[in-house]
């Protein structure tokens, strides 16, 4: 069947049209048209126009739906293209980053290899010799004359701020704190230490003149080193700069007779940590080194123990 049922839509009578197609006699058709009311004829024409408009609207609706579908497909294609371009840029960026990291590691490795050469060995021998000579001279200069050594008094009246003379230390020290543990915190020049009461030789009167060095003897104190600060932070520096600072830092620590220090290099890409570790492995002052505990920085810091 080719019929289509449309509910609620007024229909039209096609009797005259069908009769015309069936080729009925023309006089009969003309008479039928004459007797057909004019209003009904106008209504039939209006219905025909209405049906044409409905069909036209249906056609346009179908075209709009097809256009919307095409637009959605195009939009989806554009989104896929944008995603592919973004993924391509991401891959290019990752490739470039890996290339830069490889270049930095190669430069750091080349620099460390150069440090491990003949010039580095000569410099290490010179540093060790200088440190040994400094200690020998410091012991000779700072050791008190034999005649000044006194027996420890049976009882010393000590208070914070008092000036005292220590055993085996020429420079007069100052009492900073009397600790509950029985130890006494004193400061002698650039040294801060906690000592037992037995290491105090005498309490120096306030108006006493400090001892002077013998004629033609000069004492050039080693690097000042606060025992409350024994670390070096090289985060954010280039590998070459960091290694140079670490090398000087270890020399200063060795001359100041510090036995344990901390080097903060951070996590990052591991370049600084690797460079510092390789330098510590060949430095003559280093006894051993290991990652810091979580309380001291974890993997972002390295603890270094120096040789005595």
XYZ file of C-alpha atoms in Angstrom:
308
model
C 0.000 0.000 0.000
C 1.161 3.540 -0.776
C -1.399 5.213 1.469
C -0.263 7.239 4.524
C -2.575 7.779 7.479
C -2.261 11.201 9.148
C -4.389 11.604 12.269
C -5.837 15.063 13.046
C -5.091 16.480 9.572
C -8.070 17.500 7.420
C -8.281 15.696 4.090
C -9.594 16.746 0.735
C -11.997 15.200 -1.746
C -10.365 14.166 -4.990
C -13.521 13.014 -6.761
C -13.279 15.449 -9.690
C -9.568 14.791 -10.080
C -10.126 11.050 -10.175
C -12.988 11.465 -12.635
C -10.784 13.568 -14.882
C -8.020 10.927 -14.823
C -10.612 8.292 -15.651
C -11.581 10.404 -18.721
C -15.270 10.755 -17.982
C -17.187 12.842 -20.498
C -16.225 16.496 -20.350
C -19.803 17.818 -20.315
C -20.442 15.719 -17.240
C -17.321 17.069 -15.521
C -18.220 20.642 -16.427
C -21.691 20.249 -15.014
C -20.244 18.787 -11.791
C -17.944 21.750 -11.385
C -20.821 24.173 -11.897
C -22.966 22.625 -9.239
C -20.040 22.327 -6.723
C -20.244 25.187 -4.220
C -17.488 27.794 -4.660
C -16.643 27.771 -0.961
C -15.964 24.049 -1.026
C -13.672 24.548 -3.995
C -11.711 27.222 -2.152
C -11.463 24.935 0.863
C -10.091 22.143 -1.292
C -7.426 24.471 -2.693
C -6.515 25.588 0.825
C -6.131 21.994 1.936
C -3.935 21.246 -1.050
C -1.694 24.231 -0.199
C -1.595 23.105 3.425
C -0.437 19.647 2.407
C 2.300 21.159 0.245
C 3.510 23.263 3.193
C 3.547 20.227 5.495
C 5.623 18.272 2.995
C 7.988 21.250 2.535
C 8.430 21.596 6.295
C 9.129 17.875 6.628
C 11.754 18.121 3.890
C 13.440 21.123 5.533
C 13.381 19.381 8.912
C 15.125 16.383 7.381
C 17.745 18.679 5.785
C 18.363 20.444 9.123
C 18.768 17.114 10.936
C 21.242 15.981 8.281
C 23.159 19.289 8.620
C 23.251 18.873 12.420
C 24.563 15.337 12.057
C 27.279 16.530 9.642
C 28.216 19.331 12.063
C 28.501 16.873 14.960
C 30.717 14.618 12.858
C 32.936 17.566 11.909
C 33.186 18.718 15.504
C 34.175 15.214 16.584
C 36.869 15.129 13.888
C 38.228 18.506 15.029
C 38.412 17.276 18.628
C 40.262 14.146 17.539
C 42.689 16.268 15.481
C 43.324 18.591 18.454
C 43.946 15.588 20.731
C 46.385 14.058 18.223
C 48.285 17.374 17.951
C 48.463 17.702 21.729
C 49.752 14.136 22.091
C 52.343 14.827 19.398
C 53.534 17.971 21.213
C 53.713 16.002 24.465
C 55.864 13.312 22.845
C 58.148 15.943 21.322
C 58.498 17.680 24.689
C 59.326 14.402 26.463
C 61.892 13.569 23.791
C 63.507 17.002 24.130
C 63.536 16.703 27.950
C 65.232 13.312 27.765
C 67.801 14.779 25.382
C 68.537 17.674 27.768
C 68.844 15.347 30.754
C 71.232 13.128 28.810
C 73.331 16.144 27.830
C 73.503 17.373 31.429
C 74.491 13.932 32.700
C 77.161 13.634 30.015
C 78.617 17.025 30.985
C 78.580 16.111 34.672
C 80.258 12.778 33.934
C 82.932 14.433 31.819
C 83.630 16.989 34.537
C 83.888 14.323 37.229
C 86.243 12.320 35.074
C 88.441 15.360 34.649
C 88.446 15.876 38.420
C 89.550 12.289 38.845
C 92.588 12.893 36.665
C 96.141 13.701 37.555
C 95.458 17.310 38.531
C 92.754 16.246 41.011
C 95.081 13.699 42.620
C 97.805 16.316 43.041
C 95.309 18.736 44.581
C 94.090 16.069 47.006
C 97.657 15.277 48.097
C 98.318 18.992 48.627
C 95.137 19.370 50.715
C 96.036 16.374 52.882
C 99.573 17.723 53.390
C 98.288 21.185 54.312
C 95.813 19.727 56.770
C 98.522 17.627 58.433
C 100.915 20.573 58.721
C 98.169 22.801 60.101
C 97.323 20.292 62.825
C 100.992 19.899 63.808
C 101.489 23.657 64.031
C 98.207 24.149 65.907
C 99.170 21.522 68.489
C 102.559 23.158 69.038
C 101.120 26.660 69.369
C 97.992 25.907 71.406
C 99.569 23.466 73.870
C 100.135 25.229 77.240
C 103.686 25.422 78.602
C 104.465 22.526 80.967
C 105.072 24.850 83.866
C 101.620 26.402 83.637
C 99.774 23.120 84.024
C 98.201 22.960 87.423
C 96.427 20.315 89.361
C 92.684 20.455 89.211
C 91.387 22.249 92.288
C 89.249 20.215 94.589
C 86.331 22.594 94.134
C 85.788 25.347 91.571
C 83.253 28.091 91.898
C 81.802 28.314 88.399
C 79.072 30.514 87.023
C 77.896 31.468 83.558
C 80.167 34.064 81.964
C 83.226 33.101 84.036
C 86.634 32.947 82.328
C 88.410 29.603 82.753
C 91.576 27.935 81.575
C 91.171 24.464 80.037
C 93.512 21.548 79.979
C 95.501 21.290 76.711
C 93.990 24.553 75.376
C 96.046 27.737 75.517
C 93.214 30.193 74.828
C 91.075 31.279 77.783
C 87.503 29.996 77.514
C 84.153 31.422 78.644
C 81.554 29.397 80.542
C 78.252 29.541 78.633
C 76.018 27.054 80.459
C 76.123 24.694 83.442
C 74.282 21.617 82.162
C 72.165 19.319 84.323
C 74.211 16.354 83.149
C 77.223 17.722 85.023
C 78.985 18.877 81.856
C 79.928 22.480 81.247
C 79.425 24.236 77.914
C 82.328 26.545 77.151
C 83.467 28.657 74.184
C 87.159 29.129 73.340
C 87.653 31.237 70.253
C 85.829 29.503 67.416
C 85.348 26.294 69.406
C 82.219 25.454 71.364
C 82.298 22.285 73.390
C 80.843 20.475 76.379
C 83.495 19.297 78.835
C 83.595 17.647 82.255
C 84.523 19.770 85.257
C 87.866 17.919 85.498
C 89.082 19.573 82.243
C 88.992 23.031 83.860
C 92.413 23.949 85.238
C 91.514 27.228 86.962
C 89.063 30.086 87.064
C 90.726 33.207 85.659
C 90.107 36.460 87.572
C 88.249 39.111 85.564
C 91.259 41.460 85.521
C 93.747 38.797 84.482
C 95.745 39.570 81.350
C 95.311 36.851 78.760
C 98.398 34.904 77.851
C 100.303 36.110 74.835
C 102.050 34.070 72.227
C 105.844 33.965 72.284
C 107.744 36.505 70.250
C 107.828 35.889 66.488
C 104.958 33.391 66.787
C 101.680 34.088 64.964
C 98.535 32.018 65.191
C 96.253 32.048 62.172
C 93.111 30.304 63.402
C 91.441 27.843 61.115
C 88.022 28.454 59.605
C 85.343 29.472 62.097
C 82.892 26.654 62.426
C 79.753 26.888 64.503
C 78.921 23.407 65.743
C 75.223 24.174 65.443
C 75.587 24.625 61.676
C 77.362 21.811 59.827
C 75.659 21.632 56.462
C 75.915 22.903 52.890
C 72.916 23.547 50.628
C 73.611 23.328 46.859
C 70.017 23.018 45.628
C 69.439 24.926 42.375
C 73.123 25.139 41.413
C 74.793 23.705 38.344
C 76.817 20.555 38.890
C 80.164 22.334 38.340
C 79.372 25.056 40.894
C 78.017 22.570 43.409
C 81.115 20.343 43.218
C 83.421 23.317 43.701
C 81.481 24.439 46.795
C 81.372 20.913 48.229
C 85.134 20.556 47.758
C 85.841 23.833 49.612
C 83.272 22.918 52.258
C 85.018 19.599 52.972
C 88.416 21.319 53.191
C 87.064 23.803 55.734
C 85.383 21.046 57.744
C 88.584 18.988 57.811
C 90.694 21.973 58.935
C 88.183 22.687 61.691
C 88.344 19.011 62.801
C 84.641 18.436 62.154
C 83.880 14.745 61.875
C 80.329 14.785 60.469
C 78.586 17.134 58.021
C 75.448 17.177 55.887
C 75.194 18.129 52.200
C 71.714 19.080 50.934
C 71.346 18.478 47.190
C 67.595 17.860 46.848
C 65.853 15.268 44.672
C 65.293 16.821 41.220
C 66.515 14.634 38.359
C 69.344 13.175 40.472
C 72.152 15.024 38.649
C 73.389 16.937 41.724
C 73.143 13.851 43.935
C 75.164 11.774 41.455
C 77.829 14.464 41.040
C 78.180 14.944 44.811
C 78.384 11.179 45.409
C 81.147 10.736 42.826
C 83.145 13.612 44.344
C 82.745 12.172 47.860
C 83.998 8.841 46.589
C 87.407 10.290 45.627
C 87.827 13.050 48.237
C 90.712 12.218 50.656
C 88.903 13.792 53.651
C 85.875 11.490 53.403
C 85.756 8.337 55.502
C 82.288 7.274 54.363
C 78.965 8.793 53.271
C 75.347 7.644 53.174
C 71.809 9.020 52.658
C 70.394 11.093 55.486
C 67.561 9.869 57.690
C 64.045 11.144 57.085
C 64.444 13.603 59.964
C 67.565 15.059 58.282
C 66.221 15.287 54.734
C 65.974 11.697 53.496
C 67.196 11.050 49.965
C 67.505 14.806 49.397
C 70.603 15.015 51.633
C 73.830 13.050 52.204
C 75.626 12.546 55.523
C 79.438 12.641 55.283
C 81.840 11.349 57.933
C 85.354 12.795 57.703
C 88.657 11.147 58.522
C 90.314 12.067 61.802
